[in-house]
Coordinates of C-alpha atoms and ligand atoms in Angstrom, one line a residue:
M28 CA 69.5 145.9 98.3
N29 CA 65.8 145.9 97.1
V30 CA 67.0 147.5 93.9
Y31 CA 69.5 144.7 93.4
D32 CA 66.9 142.1 94.2
S33 CA 64.3 143.6 91.9
A34 CA 66.8 143.5 89.0
R35 CA 67.6 139.8 89.8
M36 CA 63.9 139.0 89.7
A37 CA 63.7 140.5 86.2
D38 CA 66.8 138.4 85.2
I39 CA 65.2 135.2 86.5
L40 CA 61.9 136.0 84.6
S41 CA 63.5 136.9 81.3
P42 CA 64.0 133.3 80.1
L43 CA 60.3 132.8 80.7
G44 CA 59.5 135.5 78.2
Y45 CA 59.1 138.4 80.6
S46 CA 60.7 141.8 80.0
L47 CA 60.5 145.0 82.0
T48 CA 57.8 147.5 81.1
S49 CA 58.2 151.2 81.7
T50 CA 54.7 151.7 83.2
P51 CA 52.6 149.2 85.2
D52 CA 49.6 149.6 82.9
Q53 CA 51.3 147.5 80.2
A54 CA 52.4 144.7 82.7
D55 CA 51.2 141.1 82.6
M56 CA 52.7 140.8 86.0
A57 CA 53.5 143.4 88.7
I58 CA 55.8 142.6 91.6
L59 CA 55.8 145.0 94.4
N60 CA 59.2 144.6 96.2
T61 CA 58.6 146.0 99.7
C62 CA 60.5 147.4 102.7
H63 CA 59.5 146.9 106.3
I64 CA 62.2 149.0 108.0
R65 CA 59.8 151.7 109.2
E66 CA 56.1 151.8 109.6
K67 CA 55.7 154.3 106.7
A68 CA 57.5 152.0 104.3
S69 CA 55.3 149.1 105.2
E70 CA 52.0 151.1 105.0
K71 CA 52.9 152.1 101.5
T72 CA 52.5 148.5 100.5
F73 CA 48.8 148.4 101.0
S74 CA 48.2 151.8 99.3
E75 CA 50.4 150.7 96.3
L76 CA 48.5 147.5 96.1
G77 CA 45.2 149.3 95.9
R78 CA 46.7 151.4 93.0
L79 CA 47.9 148.3 91.2
R80 CA 44.4 146.7 91.5
N81 CA 42.9 149.8 89.8
T82 CA 45.5 149.6 87.1
R83 CA 44.7 145.9 86.6
R84 CA 41.0 146.7 86.3
K85 CA 41.6 149.4 83.7
K86 CA 43.9 147.1 81.7
E87 CA 41.3 144.3 81.7
A88 CA 38.4 146.6 80.8
A89 CA 40.5 147.9 77.8
G90 CA 41.0 144.4 76.6
G91 CA 44.6 144.4 77.7
G92 CA 44.4 141.0 79.4
D93 CA 45.1 139.9 82.9
M94 CA 47.7 141.2 85.3
L95 CA 49.2 139.0 88.0
I96 CA 50.0 140.9 91.2
A97 CA 52.8 139.7 93.5
V98 CA 54.3 141.0 96.7
A99 CA 58.0 140.4 97.5
G100 CA 60.5 141.7 100.1
C101 CA 60.4 142.2 103.8
V102 CA 56.7 143.2 104.2
A103 CA 55.9 140.0 102.4
Q104 CA 58.2 138.2 104.8
A105 CA 56.7 139.7 107.9
E106 CA 53.0 140.1 106.9
G107 CA 52.5 137.4 104.3
A108 CA 49.3 136.0 105.6
E109 CA 47.9 139.4 106.4
I110 CA 48.5 140.5 102.8
I111 CA 46.6 137.5 101.4
K112 CA 43.7 138.3 103.7
R113 CA 43.6 142.0 103.1
A114 CA 44.4 142.0 99.4
P115 CA 42.8 138.8 98.0
Y116 CA 43.7 139.9 94.4
V117 CA 47.4 139.2 95.2
S118 CA 48.5 135.8 93.7
M119 CA 52.0 135.4 95.1
V120 CA 53.7 136.5 98.3
F121 CA 57.3 135.7 98.8
G122 CA 60.1 136.9 101.1
P123 CA 63.6 138.2 100.1
Q124 CA 65.2 134.8 100.4
S125 CA 63.0 132.8 98.1
Y126 CA 62.6 134.9 94.9
H127 CA 64.8 132.4 93.0
K128 CA 61.8 130.1 93.0
L129 CA 59.8 132.6 91.0
P130 CA 59.5 130.2 87.9
E131 CA 58.1 127.4 90.1
M132 CA 55.8 129.8 91.9
L133 CA 54.5 131.1 88.6
A134 CA 53.9 127.6 87.3
E135 CA 52.0 126.9 90.5
V136 CA 49.7 129.9 90.0
S137 CA 49.1 129.2 86.3
R138 CA 48.1 125.6 87.1
G139 CA 45.4 127.2 89.2
S140 CA 46.6 125.6 92.4
G141 CA 45.7 128.8 94.4
K142 CA 47.8 131.4 95.9
V143 CA 51.5 131.0 96.6
L144 CA 52.9 132.1 100.0
D145 CA 56.6 131.5 100.4
T146 CA 58.3 133.1 103.3
D147 CA 60.8 130.3 104.1
F148 CA 64.5 130.9 104.8
P149 CA 65.7 128.1 102.6
V150 CA 68.8 126.1 103.6
E151 CA 70.3 126.5 100.1
P152 CA 71.0 130.2 99.5
K153 CA 69.1 131.8 96.6
F154 CA 72.4 132.8 95.0
D155 CA 73.1 129.2 94.1
F156 CA 70.1 129.2 91.9
L157 CA 70.4 132.5 90.1
P158 CA 71.3 132.2 86.3
A159 CA 74.8 133.2 85.4
D160 CA 73.7 136.4 83.6
A161 CA 71.7 137.6 86.6
I162 CA 74.1 140.5 87.3
D163 CA 73.9 144.2 87.5
K164 CA 75.2 145.5 84.2
N165 CA 75.1 149.2 85.0
L166 CA 78.2 151.4 84.8
S167 CA 77.9 151.8 88.5
A168 CA 76.5 148.5 89.8
F169 CA 75.6 146.7 93.0
L170 CA 76.9 143.3 94.0
T171 CA 75.3 141.6 97.1
V172 CA 78.1 139.8 99.1
Q173 CA 76.4 139.4 102.5
E174 CA 72.8 139.4 103.7
G175 CA 70.9 139.4 107.0
C176 CA 72.1 140.4 110.4
D177 CA 72.8 138.8 113.8
K178 CA 73.2 142.2 115.7
F179 CA 69.6 142.6 116.9
C180 CA 69.6 146.4 117.5
A181 CA 66.6 147.0 119.7
F182 CA 64.7 149.0 117.0
C183 CA 65.4 147.0 113.9
V184 CA 63.4 144.3 111.9
V185 CA 66.2 143.3 109.6
P186 CA 67.3 140.2 111.6
Y187 CA 63.7 139.0 111.5
T188 CA 62.9 139.8 107.9
R189 CA 66.2 139.2 106.0
G190 CA 67.2 136.4 108.4
A191 CA 70.6 135.4 109.9
E192 CA 73.9 136.7 108.6
F193 CA 75.0 134.9 105.5
S194 CA 78.1 135.6 103.4
R195 CA 78.5 134.4 99.8
S196 CA 81.8 132.6 98.9
T197 CA 84.7 134.7 97.7
P198 CA 85.1 132.9 94.3
E199 CA 81.4 133.4 93.6
I200 CA 81.7 137.1 94.2
I201 CA 84.9 137.5 92.2
D202 CA 83.3 135.6 89.3
E203 CA 80.2 137.8 89.5
A204 CA 82.4 141.0 89.6
K205 CA 84.4 139.8 86.5
R206 CA 81.2 139.2 84.6
M207 CA 79.9 142.6 85.5
I208 CA 83.1 144.3 84.4
D209 CA 83.0 142.3 81.1
A210 CA 79.5 143.7 80.7
G211 CA 80.7 147.3 81.1
T212 CA 80.6 148.0 84.8
R213 CA 83.3 150.3 86.1
E214 CA 82.2 151.0 89.6
I215 CA 81.0 148.2 92.0
T216 CA 79.3 148.8 95.3
L217 CA 79.4 145.7 97.6
L218 CA 76.1 145.3 99.4
G219 CA 75.1 143.8 102.7
Q220 CA 73.0 144.8 105.6
N221 CA 76.2 144.4 107.6
V222 CA 78.7 144.3 104.8
N223 CA 81.8 144.6 107.0
A224 CA 80.7 141.5 108.9
Y225 CA 81.4 139.7 105.6
H226 CA 83.1 136.3 106.3
G227 CA 82.9 134.2 103.1
L228 CA 84.8 131.0 102.3
D229 CA 87.6 131.0 99.7
G230 CA 88.0 128.2 97.3
D231 CA 90.3 126.3 99.7
G232 CA 87.9 126.6 102.6
T233 CA 89.7 129.5 104.3
S234 CA 87.5 132.2 105.8
R235 CA 87.9 135.6 104.2
N236 CA 86.9 139.0 105.6
L237 CA 85.8 142.1 103.8
T238 CA 89.3 143.5 103.6
D239 CA 90.5 140.3 101.9
L240 CA 87.7 140.5 99.5
I241 CA 88.4 144.2 98.7
Y242 CA 92.1 143.3 98.0
K243 CA 91.1 140.5 95.7
L244 CA 88.5 142.6 93.8
S245 CA 91.0 145.5 93.4
E246 CA 93.2 143.2 91.3
I247 CA 90.6 142.7 88.7
A248 CA 91.6 144.6 85.5
G249 CA 88.9 147.1 84.5
L250 CA 87.4 147.7 87.9
E251 CA 88.0 151.4 88.5
R252 CA 86.0 152.1 91.6
L253 CA 84.9 150.1 94.6
R254 CA 82.6 151.0 97.5
Y255 CA 80.7 149.0 100.2
M256 CA 77.7 149.5 102.3
T257 CA 76.2 149.4 105.0
S258 CA 78.8 149.0 107.7
H259 CA 78.6 148.6 111.4
P260 CA 81.1 150.5 113.6
L261 CA 81.9 147.3 115.6
E262 CA 83.3 145.7 112.5
M263 CA 85.5 148.6 111.3
T264 CA 88.7 146.6 111.9
E265 CA 92.2 148.0 111.8
D266 CA 92.9 146.2 108.4
L267 CA 89.7 147.6 106.9
C268 CA 90.5 151.1 108.0
Q269 CA 94.0 150.7 106.5
A270 CA 92.5 149.5 103.2
H271 CA 91.2 153.0 102.8
R272 CA 94.8 154.2 102.7
D273 CA 96.2 151.3 100.6
V274 CA 93.7 150.3 98.0
D275 CA 93.5 152.9 95.3
V276 CA 90.2 151.8 93.8
L277 CA 88.5 152.0 97.2
M278 CA 86.6 155.3 97.0
P279 CA 87.0 157.9 99.8
Y280 CA 83.5 157.6 101.0
L281 CA 82.0 155.6 103.8
H282 CA 78.5 155.1 105.1
L283 CA 78.9 154.3 108.8
P284 CA 75.7 154.7 110.7
V285 CA 75.9 155.6 114.4
Q286 CA 72.1 156.2 115.0
A287 CA 72.6 158.3 118.2
G288 CA 75.2 160.2 120.2
S289 CA 74.1 159.5 123.7
D290 CA 75.8 156.5 125.4
K291 CA 72.6 155.7 127.3
I292 CA 70.6 155.6 124.1
L293 CA 73.3 153.6 122.2
E294 CA 73.2 151.0 125.0
A295 CA 69.4 150.9 125.0
M296 CA 69.6 150.4 121.2
N297 CA 72.0 147.5 121.7
R298 CA 74.6 149.1 119.4
R299 CA 77.4 147.8 121.6
H300 CA 79.7 150.9 121.4
T301 CA 79.8 154.4 122.8
G302 CA 79.8 157.8 121.1
D303 CA 83.6 158.2 121.9
Q304 CA 84.4 154.7 120.5
Y305 CA 82.7 155.8 117.2
R306 CA 84.6 159.1 117.2
G307 CA 87.8 157.1 117.7
I308 CA 87.0 155.0 114.6
I309 CA 86.4 158.1 112.6
E310 CA 89.7 159.6 113.8
K311 CA 91.6 156.5 112.8
L312 CA 89.9 156.3 109.4
R313 CA 90.8 160.0 108.7
S314 CA 94.3 159.4 109.8
Y315 CA 94.6 156.8 107.0
R316 CA 92.5 158.7 104.5
P317 CA 92.2 162.4 105.4
D318 CA 89.8 163.3 102.6
L319 CA 87.3 160.4 103.6
A320 CA 83.7 161.6 103.2
L321 CA 81.4 160.2 105.9
S322 CA 77.8 159.4 105.8
G323 CA 75.5 158.1 108.5
D324 CA 72.0 157.1 109.6
F325 CA 70.4 158.7 112.6
I326 CA 67.3 157.9 114.6
V327 CA 65.6 160.6 116.7
G328 CA 63.2 160.0 119.4
F329 CA 64.2 156.5 120.4
P330 CA 62.2 155.5 123.5
G331 CA 63.6 157.3 126.6
E332 CA 65.5 160.0 124.5
T333 CA 65.7 163.2 126.6
E334 CA 66.7 166.6 125.3
Q335 CA 70.2 166.1 126.6
D336 CA 70.4 162.7 124.8
F337 CA 69.4 164.4 121.6
E338 CA 71.9 167.2 122.2
D339 CA 74.6 164.4 122.5
T340 CA 73.6 163.3 119.0
M341 CA 73.9 166.9 117.7
Q342 CA 77.3 167.2 119.3
L343 CA 78.5 164.0 117.7
I344 CA 77.4 165.3 114.3
R345 CA 79.2 168.6 114.9
D346 CA 82.4 166.6 115.9
V347 CA 82.3 164.2 113.0
K348 CA 81.1 166.5 110.1
Y349 CA 79.1 164.4 107.6
S350 CA 79.1 164.9 103.9
Q351 CA 75.6 163.6 103.7
A352 CA 73.3 161.5 106.0
Y353 CA 69.9 159.8 106.4
S354 CA 67.8 160.5 109.4
F355 CA 64.5 159.1 110.6
K356 CA 62.0 159.4 113.4
Y357 CA 62.0 156.4 115.6
S358 CA 59.2 154.0 114.3
P359 CA 58.2 151.1 116.6
R360 CA 58.4 147.8 114.7
P361 CA 56.3 144.8 115.7
G362 CA 58.3 142.1 117.4
T363 CA 61.4 144.2 118.2
P364 CA 62.4 144.8 121.9
A365 CA 62.2 148.6 121.6
A366 CA 58.5 148.4 120.5
A367 CA 57.8 147.0 124.0
L368 CA 59.1 150.2 125.8
E369 CA 55.6 151.7 125.6
G370 CA 55.9 153.9 128.7
Q371 CA 59.0 155.7 127.3
M372 CA 57.7 156.6 123.8
V373 CA 58.8 160.2 122.8
P374 CA 55.7 162.2 121.6
E375 CA 55.3 162.6 117.8
D376 CA 55.7 166.4 117.9
V377 CA 58.9 166.2 119.9
K378 CA 60.3 163.7 117.3
T379 CA 59.2 166.0 114.5
E380 CA 60.9 169.0 116.0
R381 CA 64.1 167.2 116.8
L382 CA 64.3 165.7 113.4
A383 CA 64.0 169.2 111.9
R384 CA 66.9 170.5 114.0
L385 CA 69.0 167.5 113.2
Q386 CA 68.4 167.7 109.5
A387 CA 69.1 171.5 109.5
L388 CA 72.5 170.8 110.9
L389 CA 73.2 167.9 108.5
N390 CA 72.1 170.0 105.6
E391 CA 74.4 172.8 106.7
Q392 CA 77.3 170.3 106.8
Q393 CA 76.4 168.8 103.4
I394 CA 76.3 172.3 101.8
E395 CA 79.6 173.2 103.4
F396 CA 81.1 169.9 102.2
N397 CA 79.9 170.5 98.7
R398 CA 81.0 174.1 98.5
S399 CA 84.6 173.1 99.6
F400 CA 85.0 171.6 96.1
E401 CA 84.4 174.9 94.2
G402 CA 87.4 175.6 92.1
K403 CA 88.8 172.1 92.6
T404 CA 89.2 169.4 89.9
M405 CA 88.2 165.8 90.5
P406 CA 87.5 162.5 88.5
V407 CA 83.8 162.0 87.8
L408 CA 82.3 158.8 86.4
L409 CA 79.9 160.1 83.7
E410 CA 76.9 157.8 84.1
R411 CA 74.0 159.2 82.1
A412 CA 72.4 162.0 80.2
G413 CA 70.9 164.8 82.2
K414 CA 67.6 166.5 81.5
R415 CA 69.2 169.5 79.9
E416 CA 70.6 169.5 76.4
G417 CA 74.3 168.6 76.5
Q418 CA 74.3 167.7 80.1
L419 CA 75.7 164.5 81.7
I420 CA 75.3 163.4 85.2
G421 CA 78.1 161.6 87.0
R422 CA 79.4 160.6 90.4
S423 CA 82.3 162.0 92.2
P424 CA 84.7 159.8 94.4
Y425 CA 82.8 161.2 97.4
M426 CA 79.4 160.1 96.1
Q427 CA 78.2 163.5 95.1
S428 CA 76.1 163.8 91.9
V429 CA 77.9 166.0 89.5
Y430 CA 76.2 167.8 86.5
V431 CA 78.7 168.4 83.7
Q432 CA 78.4 170.0 80.3
S433 CA 79.6 167.3 78.0
P434 CA 78.9 165.5 74.7
P435 CA 77.0 162.2 75.2
H436 CA 79.8 160.0 73.9
R437 CA 81.7 160.5 77.1
I438 CA 79.1 158.5 79.0
G439 CA 81.1 155.6 80.7
R440 CA 84.3 157.5 81.0
I441 CA 85.9 158.9 84.1
A442 CA 86.6 162.5 83.3
E443 CA 88.5 165.2 85.2
V444 CA 85.9 167.9 86.0
T445 CA 86.5 171.3 87.5
I446 CA 83.7 172.2 90.0
D447 CA 82.4 175.7 89.7
E448 CA 79.3 175.3 91.9
G449 CA 78.7 173.3 95.1
N450 CA 75.0 173.1 95.9
A451 CA 72.9 171.4 98.6
N452 CA 72.4 168.2 96.7
S453 CA 74.9 168.2 93.8
L454 CA 77.8 169.8 92.2
R455 CA 78.1 171.6 88.8
G456 CA 81.3 171.5 86.8
I457 CA 83.0 171.6 83.4
L458 CA 85.3 169.2 81.8
K459 CA 88.9 170.0 82.6
S460 CA 89.9 169.9 78.9
S461 CA 87.2 172.3 78.0
S462 CA 88.0 174.6 80.9
T463 CA 91.6 174.7 79.7
E464 CA 90.3 175.5 76.2
N465 CA 88.1 178.2 77.7
A466 CA 91.0 179.7 79.5
A467 CA 93.1 179.6 76.4
Ligands
SAH516 N1 72.7 147.7 109.0 C1 72.6 149.1 109.0 C2 71.2 149.7 108.9 C3 70.1 149.0 108.3 S1 68.6 149.7 108.4 C4 73.2 149.5 110.4 O1 73.4 148.8 111.3 O2 73.4 150.7 110.5 C5 68.8 151.3 107.7 C6 68.5 152.4 108.7 O3 67.1 152.5 109.0 C7 69.2 152.2 110.0 O4 70.5 152.6 110.0 C8 68.3 153.1 110.9 O5 68.8 154.4 111.0 C9 67.0 153.1 110.3 N2 66.0 152.3 111.1 C10 66.0 151.0 111.3 N3 65.0 150.7 112.0 C11 64.3 151.8 112.4 C12 63.2 152.1 113.1 N4 62.5 151.2 113.8 N5 62.8 153.4 113.2 C13 63.5 154.4 112.6 N6 64.6 154.1 111.8 C14 65.0 152.9 111.7
SF4_517 FE1 69.4 146.4 111.9 FE2 71.8 147.3 111.2 FE3 71.3 146.8 113.8 FE4 71.5 144.7 112.0 S1 73.1 146.1 112.7 S2 69.9 145.0 113.6 S3 70.6 145.6 110.2 S4 70.4 148.4 112.4

């Protein structure tokens, strides 16, 4: 979502004469768009800011003019005043819900009225103020449909930094999708912190859910592939599971975080489901779409996690079998309920060791999944040139990166590719036509 937001900031600034630079040392303005989800992510803000200050000094010394430094995103939202105090060279600090006001903020700074700190949650959503051409124009592009979260998992800052759940209206999303497709997009990923909690209004005032939205989007000519992320198990409704069987543009890949496998930990996390309920959802999804690839998020070392609780997570992973996954050591976040469980913190070395075991298992599953495609043919959306001569990089229906030997004019096409090698993080293959030619 930060990638999406950063691109929208560039869109907003373009009528003011700004364009993207490839390196910060050419920039008249640098916006650091930040993440607050774990401590490491937020610490990076201050080290990156120090680096930007050095870049600015060098640029000024070389006669390259001034550089305005701004901080956006969730660290800005949570620690705005602290940033201005610790990094006085920063001119603007604004949260994820107010970046549409960038032109006004810039005007304020250039008038010399001091620093701008805007961490409000405005009543009018920012989407109403974005210019019509503020869309992702990539072949595989993002579209934010929902933001914020009301779930309040005990470890998570999102409800505090991104704010309450908000869904954009269905016509607004359809319209944005059409403009994206007209601009060349072939694959759309619907974004939301809780995307399957989507409940936007239709033109006639009816409330629509994510399944309704998926059906409507699937009717747009030119949309070849549709995905959505991130979903919460509680909102994996029957109709949404069935959409994975019935909607052909919906890709057979789902990111459905479970975080942990122990019911005790799931309850302490306030996830509001058990390990078996999650297994049940996966079983149902696979009954509708047997080849569905699954991805997840895992937290190890949540306060109070015993070896047995951790083993429950490992067992759940063995039962589900993931095609890929993200895993993290628990990181206490200020203001969240879990951060107050001080007496129950799991020692750092235990977290490190458990994470290593968990990642080894996930890697094993990922390699096994990738190898299972060797010798098979599948449609790959060819997205960009690879580093090697004559190589293109594309995306499989199951979200794998696929390296293909192909002439560059095929970028943008969906090509049938025969996989000859499944590796840990990617697949290698050849175009089906050329493999037939080779065979002939
Ligand atoms: N809305 C999504 C996740 C959003 S945050 C969901 O409900 O699953 C992305 C991931 O970061 C989470 O799934 C979780 O695994 C991880 N995460 C969030 N807070 C964390 C924390 N305090 N420590 C470690 N990992 C965390
Ligand atoms: Fe955070 Fe996701 Fe839980 Fe919301 S549902 S609080 S975003 S982990």
